[in-house]
PDB file of C-alpha atoms and ligand atoms in Angstrom:
ATOM      1  CA  MET A   1     -42.579 151.451  24.401  1.00 42.00           C
ATOM      2  CA  SER A   2     -46.185 151.274  24.831  1.00 44.00           C
ATOM      3  CA  HIS A   3     -46.634 154.773  25.981  1.00 50.00           C
ATOM      4  CA  ASP A   4     -44.683 157.913  26.460  1.00 65.00           C
ATOM      5  CA  ARG A   5     -42.916 158.200  29.750  1.00 88.00           C
ATOM      6  CA  VAL A   6     -43.985 161.935  29.936  1.00 95.00           C
ATOM      7  CA  ILE A   7     -47.351 162.984  30.640  1.00 96.00           C
ATOM      8  CA  ASP A   8     -49.441 166.065  30.987  1.00 97.00           C
ATOM      9  CA  SER A   9     -50.500 164.884  34.589  1.00 97.00           C
ATOM     10  CA  VAL A  10     -53.532 166.880  35.179  1.00 97.00           C
ATOM     11  CA  ALA A  11     -55.096 166.233  31.829  1.00 98.00           C
ATOM     12  CA  PHE A  12     -53.991 162.550  32.367  1.00 98.00           C
ATOM     13  CA  ALA A  13     -55.823 162.510  35.798  1.00 98.00           C
ATOM     14  CA  ARG A  14     -58.867 164.131  34.592  1.00 98.00           C
ATOM     15  CA  ALA A  15     -59.328 161.912  31.714  1.00 98.00           C
ATOM     16  CA  GLY A  16     -59.043 158.900  33.798  1.00 98.00           C
ATOM     17  CA  SER A  17     -55.969 157.589  31.716  1.00 97.00           C
ATOM     18  CA  GLU A  18     -53.923 154.626  32.751  1.00 96.00           C
ATOM     19  CA  CYS A  19     -50.432 153.409  31.799  1.00 95.00           C
ATOM     20  CA  HIS A  20     -48.004 150.904  32.961  1.00 95.00           C
ATOM     21  CA  GLY A  21     -44.535 149.915  32.260  1.00 95.00           C
ATOM     22  CA  THR A  22     -41.583 147.944  33.512  1.00 96.00           C
ATOM     23  CA  LEU A  23     -38.032 149.734  34.523  1.00 95.00           C
ATOM     24  CA  GLU A  24     -34.872 147.711  34.817  1.00 94.00           C
ATOM     25  CA  GLY A  25     -32.677 148.593  37.490  1.00 92.00           C
ATOM     26  CA  ALA A  26     -29.893 149.967  35.324  1.00 91.00           C
ATOM     27  CA  ARG A  27     -32.463 152.744  34.358  1.00 90.00           C
ATOM     28  CA  LEU A  28     -33.013 153.764  37.563  1.00 92.00           C
ATOM     29  CA  THR A  29     -30.329 156.654  37.772  1.00 91.00           C
ATOM     30  CA  ARG A  30     -31.790 158.540  40.841  1.00 90.00           C
ATOM     31  CA  LEU A  31     -31.903 155.429  42.771  1.00 91.00           C
ATOM     32  CA  ALA A  32     -28.362 154.324  42.041  1.00 90.00           C
ATOM     33  CA  ASP A  33     -26.491 155.799  44.858  1.00 89.00           C
ATOM     34  CA  ASN A  34     -28.862 153.848  47.284  1.00 89.00           C
ATOM     35  CA  LEU A  35     -28.442 150.471  45.462  1.00 91.00           C
ATOM     36  CA  VAL A  36     -25.812 147.957  45.940  1.00 90.00           C
ATOM     37  CA  ASP A  37     -26.049 146.530  42.516  1.00 89.00           C
ATOM     38  CA  ARG A  38     -28.162 147.985  39.494  1.00 89.00           C
ATOM     39  CA  GLN A  39     -30.091 144.742  38.916  1.00 92.00           C
ATOM     40  CA  GLY A  40     -33.563 144.651  39.935  1.00 95.00           C
ATOM     41  CA  GLU A  41     -36.962 145.605  38.093  1.00 96.00           C
ATOM     42  CA  LEU A  42     -39.895 147.495  38.868  1.00 97.00           C
ATOM     43  CA  SER A  43     -43.193 147.270  37.094  1.00 97.00           C
ATOM     44  CA  TYR A  44     -45.662 150.334  37.672  1.00 97.00           C
ATOM     45  CA  ARG A  45     -49.007 151.284  36.984  1.00 97.00           C
ATOM     46  CA  VAL A  46     -50.216 154.747  36.983  1.00 97.00           C
ATOM     47  CA  CYS A  47     -54.016 155.666  37.059  1.00 97.00           C
ATOM     48  CA  GLY A  48     -55.364 159.058  36.744  1.00 98.00           C
ATOM     49  CA  GLY A  49     -58.603 160.150  38.759  1.00 98.00           C
ATOM     50  CA  VAL A  50     -60.333 162.912  40.462  1.00 97.00           C
ATOM     51  CA  TRP A  51     -60.682 162.490  44.174  1.00 94.00           C
ATOM     52  CA  GLY A  52     -62.408 164.801  46.241  1.00 92.00           C
ATOM     53  CA  GLY A  53     -62.631 167.154  43.282  1.00 94.00           C
ATOM     54  CA  LYS A  54     -58.849 167.201  43.093  1.00 95.00           C
ATOM     55  CA  PRO A  55     -56.880 165.414  40.297  1.00 98.00           C
ATOM     56  CA  GLY A  56     -54.552 162.811  41.188  1.00 98.00           C
ATOM     57  CA  LEU A  57     -52.564 159.952  40.424  1.00 98.00           C
ATOM     58  CA  GLY A  58     -52.715 156.451  41.743  1.00 98.00           C
ATOM     59  CA  LEU A  59     -49.445 154.558  41.805  1.00 98.00           C
ATOM     60  CA  GLU A  60     -48.954 150.833  42.111  1.00 98.00           C
ATOM     61  CA  ILE A  61     -45.272 149.818  42.044  1.00 98.00           C
ATOM     62  CA  GLU A  62     -43.920 146.209  42.388  1.00 98.00           C
ATOM     63  CA  GLY A  63     -40.798 144.516  41.977  1.00 97.00           C
ATOM     64  CA  TRP A  64     -37.258 144.214  43.704  1.00 96.00           C
ATOM     65  CA  LEU A  65     -34.055 146.133  44.269  1.00 95.00           C
ATOM     66  CA  LEU A  66     -30.769 144.982  45.845  1.00 94.00           C
ATOM     67  CA  VAL A  67     -29.911 147.139  48.688  1.00 94.00           C
ATOM     68  CA  ARG A  68     -27.570 146.300  51.644  1.00 93.00           C
ATOM     69  CA  CYS A  69     -28.322 144.425  54.653  1.00 93.00           C
ATOM     70  CA  LEU A  70     -27.680 146.415  57.929  1.00 91.00           C
ATOM     71  CA  ARG A  71     -27.108 143.199  59.725  1.00 90.00           C
ATOM     72  CA  CYS A  72     -24.564 141.445  57.687  1.00 92.00           C
ATOM     73  CA  LEU A  73     -23.592 144.118  55.168  1.00 91.00           C
ATOM     74  CA  GLY A  74     -24.305 141.813  52.309  1.00 92.00           C
ATOM     75  CA  THR A  75     -26.671 142.309  49.503  1.00 92.00           C
ATOM     76  CA  MET A  76     -30.269 141.713  49.950  1.00 92.00           C
ATOM     77  CA  ARG A  77     -33.289 141.562  47.708  1.00 91.00           C
ATOM     78  CA  TRP A  78     -35.715 144.147  48.785  1.00 93.00           C
ATOM     79  CA  PRO A  79     -39.225 143.434  47.648  1.00 93.00           C
ATOM     80  CA  VAL A  80     -40.746 146.508  46.466  1.00 96.00           C
ATOM     81  CA  ARG A  81     -44.713 146.762  46.867  1.00 96.00           C
ATOM     82  CA  ILE A  82     -46.022 150.164  46.920  1.00 97.00           C
ATOM     83  CA  ASN A  83     -49.711 151.269  46.391  1.00 97.00           C
ATOM     84  CA  ASN A  84     -50.275 154.954  46.915  1.00 96.00           C
ATOM     85  CA  ARG A  85     -52.067 158.014  45.718  1.00 96.00           C
ATOM     86  CA  VAL A  86     -50.585 161.357  45.027  1.00 97.00           C
ATOM     87  CA  GLN A  87     -52.781 164.575  44.598  1.00 97.00           C
ATOM     88  CA  LEU A  88     -51.805 167.136  41.585  1.00 98.00           C
ATOM     89  CA  ALA A  89     -51.422 170.297  43.293  1.00 97.00           C
ATOM     90  CA  ARG A  90     -52.181 173.629  41.398  1.00 95.00           C
ATOM     91  CA  ASP A  91     -49.485 175.652  42.915  1.00 96.00           C
ATOM     92  CA  GLU A  92     -47.103 175.937  45.793  1.00 96.00           C
ATOM     93  CA  ALA A  93     -49.984 177.141  48.135  1.00 96.00           C
ATOM     94  CA  ASP A  94     -52.145 174.138  47.236  1.00 95.00           C
ATOM     95  CA  LEU A  95     -49.025 171.971  47.665  1.00 95.00           C
ATOM     96  CA  ASP A  96     -48.613 173.388  51.328  1.00 96.00           C
ATOM     97  CA  ARG A  97     -52.179 172.756  51.977  1.00 95.00           C
ATOM     98  CA  ALA A  98     -52.048 169.414  51.051  1.00 94.00           C
ATOM     99  CA  ASP A  99     -48.803 168.790  53.127  1.00 93.00           C
ATOM    100  CA  ASP A 100     -50.849 170.276  56.007  1.00 96.00           C
ATOM    101  CA  GLU A 101     -53.667 167.733  55.583  1.00 94.00           C
ATOM    102  CA  GLY A 102     -51.050 164.861  55.396  1.00 94.00           C
ATOM    103  CA  ILE A 103     -51.738 164.432  51.730  1.00 94.00           C
ATOM    104  CA  ASP A 104     -49.284 163.142  49.562  1.00 94.00           C
ATOM    105  CA  ALA A 105     -49.208 165.852  46.699  1.00 96.00           C
ATOM    106  CA  ILE A 106     -46.910 166.937  43.801  1.00 96.00           C
ATOM    107  CA  LEU A 107     -46.970 170.001  41.834  1.00 96.00           C
ATOM    108  CA  GLY A 108     -49.185 169.229  38.435  1.00 97.00           C
ATOM    109  CA  SER A 109     -46.772 169.477  35.530  1.00 96.00           C
ATOM    110  CA  GLU A 110     -47.430 169.235  31.806  1.00 96.00           C
ATOM    111  CA  THR A 111     -44.196 167.216  31.611  1.00 97.00           C
ATOM    112  CA  LEU A 112     -44.477 164.883  34.321  1.00 97.00           C
ATOM    113  CA  ASP A 113     -41.690 162.056  33.824  1.00 95.00           C
ATOM    114  CA  LEU A 114     -43.230 158.767  34.934  1.00 94.00           C
ATOM    115  CA  VAL A 115     -39.787 157.351  35.698  1.00 94.00           C
ATOM    116  CA  GLU A 116     -38.957 159.984  37.992  1.00 94.00           C
ATOM    117  CA  LEU A 117     -42.443 159.942  39.546  1.00 96.00           C
ATOM    118  CA  VAL A 118     -41.771 156.265  40.240  1.00 96.00           C
ATOM    119  CA  GLU A 119     -38.162 156.795  41.473  1.00 96.00           C
ATOM    120  CA  ASP A 120     -39.253 159.425  43.888  1.00 95.00           C
ATOM    121  CA  GLU A 121     -42.051 157.477  45.371  1.00 95.00           C
ATOM    122  CA  VAL A 122     -39.633 154.322  45.601  1.00 95.00           C
ATOM    123  CA  LEU A 123     -37.323 156.953  47.681  1.00 94.00           C
ATOM    124  CA  LEU A 124     -40.121 157.992  49.779  1.00 92.00           C
ATOM    125  CA  GLN A 125     -40.839 154.452  50.777  1.00 92.00           C
ATOM    126  CA  TRP A 126     -37.192 153.306  51.191  1.00 91.00           C
ATOM    127  CA  PRO A 127     -36.605 151.259  54.001  1.00 89.00           C
ATOM    128  CA  ILE A 128     -35.001 152.762  57.081  1.00 89.00           C
ATOM    129  CA  ALA A 129     -32.886 150.029  58.327  1.00 90.00           C
ATOM    130  CA  PRO A 130     -33.205 147.158  55.564  1.00 91.00           C
ATOM    131  CA  ARG A 131     -32.370 143.535  57.006  1.00 90.00           C
ATOM    132  CA  HIS A 132     -32.621 140.158  55.876  1.00 90.00           C
ATOM    133  CA  ASP A 133     -35.776 138.963  57.293  1.00 84.00           C
ATOM    134  CA  VAL A 134     -36.604 135.555  58.997  1.00 82.00           C
ATOM    135  CA  HIS A 135     -37.288 134.248  55.548  1.00 80.00           C
ATOM    136  CA  GLN A 136     -34.022 134.991  54.169  1.00 80.00           C
ATOM    137  CA  LEU A 137     -31.600 134.111  57.172  1.00 83.00           C
ATOM    138  CA  GLN A 138     -29.750 131.641  54.951  1.00 84.00           C
ATOM    139  CA  GLU A 139     -28.595 134.467  52.710  1.00 84.00           C
ATOM    140  CA  CYS A 140     -27.850 136.646  55.660  1.00 87.00           C
ATOM    141  CA  ASN A 141     -24.067 136.325  56.425  1.00 82.00           C
ATOM    142  CA  ALA A 142     -24.802 137.520  59.934  1.00 77.00           C
ATOM    143  CA  ALA A 143     -27.055 134.492  60.457  1.00 63.00           C
ATOM    144  CA  GLY A 144     -24.861 131.888  59.344  1.00 53.00           C
ATOM    145  CA  GLY A 145     -25.538 128.824  57.060  1.00 46.00           C
ATOM    146  CA  SER A 146     -25.318 126.106  59.343  1.00 41.00           C
ATOM    147  CA  GLU A 147     -25.694 125.069  63.067  1.00 37.00           C
ATOM    148  CA  GLY A 148     -21.984 125.077  63.445  1.00 36.00           C
ATOM    149  CA  ASP A 149     -21.809 128.526  62.285  1.00 39.00           C
ATOM    150  CA  LEU A 150     -24.583 129.528  64.543  1.00 40.00           C
ATOM    151  CA  ARG A 151     -23.013 128.069  67.541  1.00 37.00           C
ATOM    152  CA  ASN A 152     -19.786 130.071  66.987  1.00 39.00           C
ATOM    153  CA  SER A 153     -20.252 133.751  67.685  1.00 38.00           C
ATOM    154  CA  PRO A 154     -19.036 135.289  64.157  1.00 43.00           C
ATOM    155  CA  GLY A 155     -21.960 133.669  62.596  1.00 43.00           C
ATOM    156  CA  HIS A 156     -24.497 134.521  65.016  1.00 44.00           C
ATOM    157  CA  PRO A 157     -27.059 137.276  64.346  1.00 47.00           C
ATOM    158  CA  PHE A 158     -26.132 139.141  67.638  1.00 49.00           C
ATOM    159  CA  ALA A 159     -22.521 138.538  67.273  1.00 47.00           C
ATOM    160  CA  ALA A 160     -21.813 142.216  66.488  1.00 49.00           C
ATOM    161  CA  LEU A 161     -23.786 142.988  69.650  1.00 49.00           C
ATOM    162  CA  GLY A 162     -21.829 140.313  71.658  1.00 46.00           C
ATOM    163  CA  LYS A 163     -18.742 141.933  70.571  1.00 48.00           C
ATOM    164  CA  LEU A 164     -19.877 145.395  71.605  1.00 49.00           C
ATOM    165  CA  SER A 165     -20.500 144.115  75.160  1.00 48.00           C
ATOM    166  CA  ARG A 166     -17.495 142.235  75.463  1.00 46.00           C
ATOM    167  CA  ARG A 167     -15.555 145.287  74.761  1.00 48.00           C
ATOM    168  CA  ASP A 168     -16.791 146.855  77.869  1.00 49.00           C
ATOM    169  CA  GLY A 169     -17.554 143.944  80.091  1.00 44.00           C
ATOM    170  CA  GLY A 170     -14.689 141.575  79.334  1.00 42.00           C
ATOM    171  CA  ALA A 171     -17.053 138.504  79.525  1.00 44.00           C
ATOM    172  CA  ASP A 172     -15.875 135.810  76.844  1.00 49.00           C
ATOM    173  CA  GLU A 173     -18.536 133.352  76.213  1.00 48.00           C
ATOM    174  CA  GLY A 174     -21.450 135.827  76.055  1.00 45.00           C
ATOM    175  CA  ILE A 175     -22.045 135.286  79.711  1.00 47.00           C
ATOM    176  CA  GLN A 176     -22.575 138.905  81.107  1.00 48.00           C
ATOM    177  CA  ASP A 177     -21.407 139.362  84.732  1.00 52.00           C
ATOM    178  CA  LYS A 178     -20.795 142.955  84.289  1.00 50.00           C
ATOM    179  CA  GLU A 179     -20.675 144.992  87.425  1.00 52.00           C
ATOM    180  CA  VAL A 180     -22.712 148.024  87.453  1.00 46.00           C
TER     181      VAL A 180
HETATM  182 ZN1   ZN B 201     -28.120 140.071  56.119  1.00 69.43          ZN
END
């Protein structure tokens, strides 16, 4: 361990301190419910500073985690890349003010847990509908691995959609001659 994982946040910010570290997926207890598998790794860098007269923390988080693809329900690697800044609020009123201004803020704490800070930030940026993207289609079960699979509907990305329209339309080969 090159640093303490608990910092006095405001003092850290005012001193312009900096620290970094790496977290293995297995340690991310607050994210566990959202992960398909607790592999993965996040590296983070936290930089203290004072911006606009207010202490804050700059956060850079990079790495990957395993989440569920909503298209094929398989496991997908979510590349995490977060670059954000949070203001350290003095009290609840200060927190509300920042909120009104659309500024990310947390209550300044003398015992801020960096692991929790990183986890909270990752949760805030969590993808709403994670899907294998165009570069990962080989891994996406719904996209099929070969041309043959693609031709047959079970492997097609829109197979689920096709099934849905067949259910009410009755068309078999994807040709829709639905009566309106
Ligand atoms: Zn997928």
